[in-house]
Amino acid sequence: MGLSSENCSPFDVFDSDEFPKYFSGLSTLLVATIQELKDRISQIEFIFCSQLFPNFQTELSKYRSLKERLCQAKKDAEADWKQKEDSLLLLIEDLRREKQEALDQIPQIQASFEQDKAVLVENFKAEKEKLLQVHEAEKNHLLSQAKGLQMNLDAAGFRELQQKVEEVDGGKEVQKKLQQQIKEEEEELKCRELNLNSIQSKLLNEQRTAELVLRKFKRLKKMYFNLRYQYEILISRSGFVAESELPCQEMEDEFGFLSNPTNSP
């Protein structure tokens, strides 16, 4: 059903079947009118700016040139920062590897030392027991011979007894030598204990070195955040809005990982 301006009011169009078509045409006309107004306003603004700012194009060119230089400076700064970041990551990786190697060597050195110490103690005990048994057997043999000679105290027997007594004295000399040898073995054991203390001191030095490396790492971490803070201040002062942040998340993850040495393998 068509619309008639003579038989219906303007509000009857909302109840008509041609309302979508009417509304579409009205919207198109409204959009065209708004666009025409925008174009005229833009022309007026351009004419006004040209009269008010005669050097506007020159300043705009300078601004674009400055923007390009700032973009290039940003790219150069990002490249330089990336190079420094890679160097820091390599240094951190080397320090972590050296620390891990030192930590891996400590149990091996301790196990080797304990094994050598146990073998040495067992050998010393066995040698000492063997020497005592030999000395005791010789002593018992000489005592049994002396007791047998006491039954015949003639001159020849007396001389033989004296000879046996001298042999007993010789046995005492042997005992003294054995005691001296035992003493030397004990001194050797003390030397080995001193070597153990030296190894433990070296292990302590390795631990101190690892702590020094950790302190160096913390200083590097502090330097990293200071450099990043200075870079952000430089960007903010230049008046240039960065389109993207520097790729610092990986670096911060690495710092977070290394700040906990207990998490190291």
Coordinates of N, CA and C in Angstrom, one line a residue, residues 13-197:
V13 N 3.5 7.0 8.5 CA 4.5 6.3 7.8 C 5.1 5.2 8.6
F14 N 5.1 5.3 9.9 CA 5.6 4.3 10.8 C 4.8 3.0 10.7
D15 N 3.5 3.1 10.3 CA 2.7 1.9 10.2 C 2.6 1.4 8.8
S16 N 3.3 2.0 7.9 CA 3.3 1.6 6.5 C 4.3 0.6 6.2
D17 N 4.0 -0.2 5.1 CA 5.0 -1.3 4.7 C 6.2 -0.7 4.1
E18 N 6.2 0.6 3.6 CA 7.3 1.2 3.0 C 8.2 1.9 4.0
F19 N 8.0 1.7 5.3 CA 8.8 2.4 6.3 C 10.3 2.1 6.2
P20 N 10.7 0.8 6.0 CA 12.1 0.5 5.9 C 12.8 1.3 4.7
K21 N 12.1 1.3 3.6 CA 12.6 2.0 2.4 C 12.7 3.5 2.7
Y22 N 11.7 4.0 3.3 CA 11.7 5.5 3.7 C 12.8 5.8 4.7
F23 N 12.9 4.9 5.6 CA 14.0 5.2 6.7 C 15.4 5.1 6.1
S24 N 15.6 4.1 5.1 CA 16.9 3.9 4.5 C 17.2 5.2 3.7
G25 N 16.3 5.7 2.9 CA 16.5 6.9 2.1 C 16.9 8.1 3.0
L26 N 16.1 8.2 4.1 CA 16.3 9.3 5.1 C 17.7 9.2 5.7
S27 N 18.2 8.0 6.0 CA 19.5 7.8 6.6 C 20.6 8.1 5.6
T28 N 20.4 7.7 4.4 CA 21.4 8.1 3.3 C 21.5 9.6 3.2
L29 N 20.4 10.2 3.1 CA 20.4 11.7 3.0 C 21.1 12.4 4.2
L30 N 20.8 11.8 5.4 CA 21.4 12.4 6.6 C 23.0 12.2 6.6
V31 N 23.4 11.0 6.2 CA 24.9 10.7 6.1 C 25.5 11.6 5.1
A32 N 24.9 11.8 3.9 CA 25.5 12.6 2.9 C 25.6 14.1 3.4
T33 N 24.6 14.5 4.1 CA 24.6 15.9 4.6 C 25.7 16.1 5.6
I34 N 25.8 15.1 6.5 CA 26.9 15.2 7.6 C 28.3 15.2 6.9
Q35 N 28.5 14.3 5.9 CA 29.8 14.3 5.2 C 30.1 15.6 4.5
E36 N 29.1 16.2 3.9 CA 29.3 17.5 3.2 C 29.7 18.6 4.3
L37 N 29.0 18.5 5.4 CA 29.3 19.5 6.5 C 30.8 19.3 7.0
K38 N 31.2 18.0 7.1 CA 32.5 17.7 7.6 C 33.6 18.2 6.6
D39 N 33.3 18.0 5.3 CA 34.2 18.5 4.2 C 34.3 20.0 4.3
R40 N 33.2 20.7 4.4 CA 33.2 22.2 4.5 C 34.0 22.7 5.7
I41 N 33.7 22.0 6.8 CA 34.4 22.4 8.1 C 35.9 22.1 7.9
S42 N 36.3 21.0 7.3 CA 37.8 20.8 7.0 C 38.4 21.8 6.2
Q43 N 37.6 22.3 5.1 CA 38.2 23.3 4.2 C 38.3 24.6 5.0
I44 N 37.3 24.9 5.8 CA 37.4 26.2 6.6 C 38.6 26.1 7.6
E45 N 38.8 24.9 8.2 CA 39.9 24.8 9.2 C 41.2 24.9 8.5
F46 N 41.3 24.3 7.3 CA 42.6 24.4 6.5 C 42.9 25.9 6.1
I47 N 41.8 26.6 5.6 CA 42.0 28.0 5.2 C 42.4 28.8 6.5
F48 N 41.7 28.5 7.6 CA 42.0 29.3 8.8 C 43.4 29.0 9.3
C49 N 43.8 27.7 9.3 CA 45.2 27.4 9.8 C 46.2 27.9 8.8
S50 N 45.9 28.0 7.5 CA 46.9 28.5 6.5 C 47.1 30.0 6.7
Q51 N 46.0 30.7 7.1 CA 46.1 32.1 7.3 C 46.8 32.4 8.7
L52 N 46.4 31.6 9.7 CA 46.9 31.8 11.0 C 48.3 31.3 11.2
F53 N 48.6 30.2 10.5 CA 49.9 29.5 10.6 C 50.4 29.4 9.2
P54 N 51.1 30.4 8.6 CA 51.5 30.3 7.2 C 52.6 29.2 7.0
N55 N 53.3 28.9 8.1 CA 54.4 27.9 8.0 C 54.0 26.5 8.5
F56 N 52.7 26.3 8.4 CA 52.2 25.0 9.0 C 52.7 23.8 8.2
Q57 N 52.8 23.9 6.9 CA 53.3 22.8 6.1 C 54.8 22.5 6.4
T58 N 55.5 23.6 6.5 CA 57.0 23.5 6.9 C 57.1 22.8 8.2
E59 N 56.3 23.3 9.2 CA 56.4 22.7 10.6 C 56.0 21.3 10.5
L60 N 54.9 21.0 9.7 CA 54.5 19.6 9.6 C 55.6 18.7 9.0
S61 N 56.3 19.2 8.0 CA 57.4 18.5 7.4 C 58.5 18.3 8.5
K62 N 58.8 19.3 9.2 CA 59.8 19.2 10.3 C 59.4 18.2 11.3
Y63 N 58.1 18.2 11.7 CA 57.6 17.2 12.6 C 57.8 15.8 12.1
R64 N 57.4 15.6 10.8 CA 57.5 14.3 10.3 C 59.0 13.8 10.2
S65 N 59.9 14.8 9.9 CA 61.3 14.5 9.8 C 61.8 14.1 11.2
L66 N 61.4 14.9 12.2 CA 61.8 14.6 13.6 C 61.2 13.2 14.0
K67 N 60.0 12.9 13.6 CA 59.4 11.6 14.0 C 60.2 10.5 13.4
E68 N 60.6 10.7 12.1 CA 61.4 9.6 11.4 C 62.7 9.4 12.1
R69 N 63.4 10.6 12.5 CA 64.6 10.5 13.3 C 64.4 9.8 14.6
L70 N 63.3 10.1 15.3 CA 63.0 9.5 16.6 C 62.8 8.0 16.4
C71 N 62.1 7.6 15.3 CA 61.9 6.2 15.0 C 63.2 5.5 14.8
Q72 N 64.1 6.1 14.0 CA 65.4 5.5 13.7 C 66.2 5.4 15.0
A73 N 66.1 6.5 15.8 CA 66.9 6.4 17.1 C 66.3 5.3 18.0
K74 N 65.0 5.1 17.9 CA 64.4 4.1 18.7 C 64.9 2.7 18.2
K75 N 64.9 2.5 16.9 CA 65.3 1.2 16.4 C 66.8 1.0 16.7
D76 N 67.7 2.0 16.6 CA 69.1 1.9 17.0 C 69.2 1.5 18.5
A77 N 68.4 2.2 19.3 CA 68.5 1.9 20.8 C 68.0 0.5 21.1
E78 N 66.9 0.1 20.3 CA 66.5 -1.3 20.5 C 67.5 -2.3 20.1
A79 N 68.2 -2.0 19.0 CA 69.2 -2.9 18.5 C 70.4 -3.0 19.5
D80 N 70.8 -1.8 20.0 CA 71.9 -1.8 20.9 C 71.5 -2.5 22.2
W81 N 70.3 -2.2 22.7 CA 69.8 -2.9 23.9 C 69.7 -4.4 23.7
K82 N 69.3 -4.9 22.5 CA 69.2 -6.3 22.2 C 70.6 -6.9 22.3
Q83 N 71.6 -6.2 21.8 CA 73.0 -6.7 21.8 C 73.5 -6.8 23.2
K84 N 73.2 -5.8 24.0 CA 73.6 -5.8 25.5 C 72.8 -6.9 26.2
E85 N 71.6 -7.1 25.8 CA 70.8 -8.1 26.5 C 71.3 -9.5 26.2
D86 N 71.7 -9.7 24.9 CA 72.3 -11.0 24.5 C 73.6 -11.3 25.2
S87 N 74.4 -10.2 25.4 CA 75.7 -10.3 26.1 C 75.4 -10.7 27.6
L88 N 74.5 -10.0 28.2 CA 74.1 -10.3 29.6 C 73.6 -11.8 29.7
L89 N 72.8 -12.2 28.8 CA 72.3 -13.6 28.8 C 73.4 -14.6 28.7
L90 N 74.3 -14.3 27.8 CA 75.5 -15.2 27.7 C 76.3 -15.3 28.9
L91 N 76.5 -14.1 29.5 CA 77.3 -14.0 30.8 C 76.6 -14.8 31.9
I92 N 75.3 -14.6 32.0 CA 74.5 -15.3 33.0 C 74.6 -16.8 32.8
E93 N 74.5 -17.2 31.6 CA 74.5 -18.6 31.3 C 75.9 -19.2 31.6
D94 N 76.9 -18.5 31.3 CA 78.3 -19.0 31.7 C 78.4 -19.1 33.2
L95 N 78.0 -18.1 33.9 CA 78.1 -18.1 35.4 C 77.2 -19.2 36.0
R96 N 76.0 -19.4 35.4 CA 75.2 -20.5 35.9 C 75.8 -21.9 35.6
R97 N 76.5 -22.0 34.4 CA 77.1 -23.3 34.1 C 78.3 -23.5 35.0
E98 N 79.1 -22.5 35.3 CA 80.3 -22.7 36.2 C 79.8 -23.0 37.6
K99 N 78.7 -22.4 38.1 CA 78.2 -22.7 39.4 C 77.7 -24.1 39.4
Q100 N 77.0 -24.6 38.4 CA 76.5 -26.0 38.4 C 77.7 -27.0 38.4
E101 N 78.7 -26.7 37.6 CA 79.9 -27.6 37.6 C 80.5 -27.7 38.9
A102 N 80.7 -26.5 39.6 CA 81.2 -26.5 41.0 C 80.4 -27.4 41.9
L103 N 79.1 -27.2 41.8 CA 78.1 -27.9 42.7 C 78.2 -29.4 42.4
D104 N 78.4 -29.8 41.1 CA 78.4 -31.2 40.7 C 79.7 -31.8 41.2
Q105 N 80.8 -31.1 41.3 CA 82.1 -31.6 41.7 C 82.2 -31.8 43.2
I106 N 81.4 -31.1 44.0 CA 81.5 -31.2 45.5 C 81.1 -32.6 45.9
P107 N 80.0 -33.2 45.6 CA 79.7 -34.5 46.0 C 80.7 -35.6 45.6
Q108 N 81.2 -35.4 44.4 CA 82.2 -36.4 43.9 C 83.5 -36.3 44.7
I109 N 83.9 -35.1 45.0 CA 85.1 -35.0 45.8 C 84.9 -35.5 47.2
Q110 N 83.7 -35.2 47.8 CA 83.5 -35.7 49.2 C 83.4 -37.3 49.2
A111 N 82.7 -37.8 48.2 CA 82.6 -39.3 48.1 C 84.0 -39.9 47.9
S112 N 84.8 -39.4 47.1 CA 86.2 -39.9 46.8 C 87.0 -39.8 48.1
F113 N 86.9 -38.7 48.8 CA 87.7 -38.6 50.0 C 87.2 -39.6 51.1
E114 N 85.9 -39.7 51.3 CA 85.4 -40.7 52.2 C 85.8 -42.1 51.9
Q115 N 85.8 -42.4 50.6 CA 86.3 -43.7 50.2 C 87.7 -44.0 50.5
D116 N 88.6 -43.0 50.1 CA 90.0 -43.1 50.4 C 90.3 -43.2 51.9
K117 N 89.6 -42.4 52.7 CA 89.8 -42.4 54.1 C 89.4 -43.7 54.7
A118 N 88.3 -44.3 54.3 CA 87.8 -45.6 54.8 C 88.9 -46.7 54.4
V119 N 89.4 -46.7 53.2 CA 90.4 -47.7 52.8 C 91.6 -47.5 53.6
L120 N 92.1 -46.3 53.8 CA 93.3 -46.0 54.6 C 93.1 -46.5 56.0
V121 N 92.0 -46.2 56.6 CA 91.8 -46.6 58.0 C 91.7 -48.2 58.1
E122 N 91.1 -48.8 57.2 CA 91.0 -50.3 57.2 C 92.4 -50.9 57.1
N123 N 93.2 -50.3 56.1 CA 94.6 -50.8 55.9 C 95.4 -50.6 57.2
F124 N 95.3 -49.5 57.8 CA 96.1 -49.2 59.0 C 95.7 -50.1 60.1
K125 N 94.4 -50.4 60.3 CA 94.0 -51.3 61.4 C 94.5 -52.7 61.1
A126 N 94.4 -53.1 59.9 CA 94.8 -54.5 59.5 C 96.4 -54.6 59.7
E127 N 97.1 -53.6 59.3 CA 98.6 -53.7 59.5 C 99.0 -53.6 60.9
K128 N 98.3 -52.8 61.7 CA 98.6 -52.7 63.1 C 98.3 -54.0 63.8
E129 N 97.1 -54.6 63.5 CA 96.7 -55.9 64.1 C 97.7 -57.0 63.7
K130 N 98.2 -57.0 62.5 CA 99.2 -58.0 62.1 C 100.5 -57.9 62.8
L131 N 101.0 -56.6 63.0 CA 102.2 -56.4 63.7 C 102.1 -56.8 65.1
L132 N 101.0 -56.5 65.8 CA 100.8 -56.9 67.2 C 100.7 -58.4 67.3
Q133 N 100.1 -59.1 66.4 CA 100.0 -60.5 66.5 C 101.4 -61.1 66.3
V134 N 102.2 -60.6 65.4 CA 103.6 -61.2 65.2 C 104.4 -60.9 66.5
H135 N 104.3 -59.7 67.0 CA 105.1 -59.4 68.2 C 104.6 -60.2 69.4
E136 N 103.3 -60.4 69.6 CA 102.8 -61.3 70.7 C 103.3 -62.7 70.5
A137 N 103.3 -63.2 69.3 CA 103.8 -64.6 69.0 C 105.2 -64.8 69.4
E138 N 106.1 -63.8 69.0 CA 107.5 -63.9 69.3 C 107.7 -63.7 70.8
K139 N 106.9 -62.9 71.4 CA 107.1 -62.7 72.9 C 106.7 -64.0 73.6
N140 N 105.6 -64.6 73.2 CA 105.2 -65.9 73.9 C 106.2 -67.0 73.7
H141 N 106.7 -67.0 72.4 CA 107.7 -68.0 72.1 C 109.0 -67.9 73.0
L142 N 109.4 -66.7 73.2 CA 110.6 -66.4 74.0 C 110.3 -66.7 75.5
L143 N 109.1 -66.3 75.9 CA 108.8 -66.6 77.3 C 108.7 -68.1 77.6
S144 N 108.1 -68.8 76.6 CA 108.1 -70.3 76.8 C 109.4 -70.9 76.9
Q145 N 110.3 -70.4 76.0 CA 111.7 -70.9 76.1 C 112.4 -70.5 77.4
A146 N 112.2 -69.3 77.9 CA 112.8 -68.9 79.1 C 112.3 -69.8 80.3
K147 N 111.0 -70.1 80.3 CA 110.5 -70.9 81.4 C 111.1 -72.4 81.3
G148 N 111.3 -72.9 80.1 CA 111.9 -74.2 80.0 C 113.3 -74.2 80.4
L149 N 114.0 -73.1 80.2 CA 115.4 -73.1 80.6 C 115.6 -72.9 82.1
Q150 N 114.6 -72.4 82.8 CA 114.7 -72.2 84.2 C 114.8 -73.5 85.0
M151 N 114.5 -74.6 84.4 CA 114.5 -75.9 85.0 C 116.0 -76.5 85.1
N152 N 116.8 -76.0 84.2 CA 118.2 -76.5 84.2 C 119.1 -75.2 84.3
L153 N 119.5 -74.9 85.6 CA 120.2 -73.7 85.8 C 121.7 -74.0 86.0
D154 N 122.3 -74.7 85.0 CA 123.7 -74.9 85.1 C 124.4 -73.8 84.3
A155 N 125.7 -73.8 84.2 CA 126.5 -72.7 83.6 C 126.1 -72.5 82.2
A156 N 126.1 -73.7 81.5 CA 125.8 -73.6 80.0 C 124.3 -73.1 79.9
G157 N 123.5 -73.6 80.8 CA 122.1 -73.2 80.7 C 121.9 -71.8 81.0
F158 N 122.8 -71.3 82.0 CA 122.7 -69.9 82.4 C 123.1 -69.0 81.3
R159 N 124.2 -69.4 80.6 CA 124.7 -68.6 79.5 C 123.6 -68.6 78.4
E160 N 123.0 -69.8 78.2 CA 121.9 -69.8 77.2 C 120.8 -69.0 77.6
L161 N 120.5 -69.0 78.9 CA 119.4 -68.1 79.4 C 119.7 -66.7 79.2
Q162 N 121.0 -66.3 79.4 CA 121.4 -64.9 79.2 C 121.2 -64.5 77.7
Q163 N 121.5 -65.5 76.9 CA 121.3 -65.3 75.4 C 119.8 -65.1 75.1
K164 N 119.0 -65.9 75.7 CA 117.6 -65.8 75.5 C 117.0 -64.4 76.0
V165 N 117.6 -64.0 77.2 CA 117.2 -62.7 77.8 C 117.6 -61.6 76.8
E166 N 118.8 -61.8 76.2 CA 119.2 -60.8 75.2 C 118.2 -60.8 74.0
E167 N 117.8 -62.0 73.6 CA 116.8 -62.1 72.6 C 115.5 -61.4 72.9
V168 N 115.2 -61.6 74.2 CA 114.0 -60.9 74.7 C 114.2 -59.4 74.6
D169 N 115.4 -58.9 75.0 CA 115.7 -57.5 74.9 C 115.6 -57.1 73.4
G170 N 116.1 -58.0 72.5 CA 116.0 -57.7 71.1 C 114.5 -57.6 70.7
G171 N 113.7 -58.5 71.3 CA 112.3 -58.4 71.0 C 111.7 -57.1 71.5
K172 N 112.2 -56.6 72.6 CA 111.8 -55.3 73.0 C 112.1 -54.2 72.0
E173 N 113.4 -54.4 71.5 CA 113.8 -53.4 70.4 C 112.9 -53.5 69.2
V174 N 112.5 -54.7 68.9 CA 111.6 -54.9 67.7 C 110.2 -54.2 68.1
Q175 N 109.8 -54.4 69.3 CA 108.6 -53.8 69.8 C 108.7 -52.3 69.7
K176 N 109.8 -51.8 70.0 CA 110.0 -50.3 69.9 C 109.9 -49.9 68.5
K177 N 110.6 -50.6 67.6 CA 110.5 -50.3 66.2 C 109.1 -50.4 65.7
L178 N 108.3 -51.4 66.1 CA 106.9 -51.5 65.7 C 106.1 -50.3 66.2
Q179 N 106.4 -49.9 67.5 CA 105.7 -48.7 68.0 C 106.0 -47.5 67.2
Q180 N 107.3 -47.4 66.8 CA 107.8 -46.3 65.9 C 107.0 -46.3 64.6
Q181 N 106.9 -47.5 64.0 CA 106.2 -47.6 62.8 C 104.8 -47.3 62.9
I182 N 104.1 -47.7 64.0 CA 102.8 -47.3 64.3 C 102.6 -45.8 64.4
K183 N 103.6 -45.2 65.1 CA 103.5 -43.8 65.3 C 103.6 -43.1 63.9
E184 N 104.5 -43.6 63.0 CA 104.6 -43.0 61.7 C 103.3 -43.2 60.9
E185 N 102.7 -44.4 61.1 CA 101.4 -44.6 60.4 C 100.4 -43.6 60.9
E186 N 100.4 -43.3 62.2 CA 99.4 -42.3 62.8 C 99.7 -40.9 62.2
E187 N 101.0 -40.6 62.1 CA 101.4 -39.3 61.6 C 100.9 -39.2 60.1
E188 N 101.1 -40.3 59.4 CA 100.6 -40.3 58.0 C 99.1 -40.0 57.9
L189 N 98.4 -40.7 58.9 CA 96.9 -40.5 58.9 C 96.6 -39.1 59.2
K190 N 97.4 -38.5 60.1 CA 97.1 -37.0 60.4 C 97.4 -36.2 59.2
C191 N 98.4 -36.5 58.4 CA 98.7 -35.8 57.2 C 97.5 -35.9 56.2
R192 N 96.9 -37.1 56.1 CA 95.8 -37.3 55.3 C 94.6 -36.5 55.8
E193 N 94.4 -36.4 57.1 CA 93.4 -35.6 57.7 C 93.6 -34.1 57.4
L194 N 94.9 -33.7 57.4 CA 95.2 -32.3 57.0 C 94.8 -32.1 55.5
N195 N 95.1 -33.1 54.7 CA 94.7 -33.0 53.3 C 93.2 -32.9 53.2
L196 N 92.5 -33.6 54.0 CA 91.0 -33.5 54.0 C 90.6 -32.1 54.4
N197 N 91.2 -31.6 55.4 CA 90.9 -30.2 55.8 C 91.1 -29.2 54.7

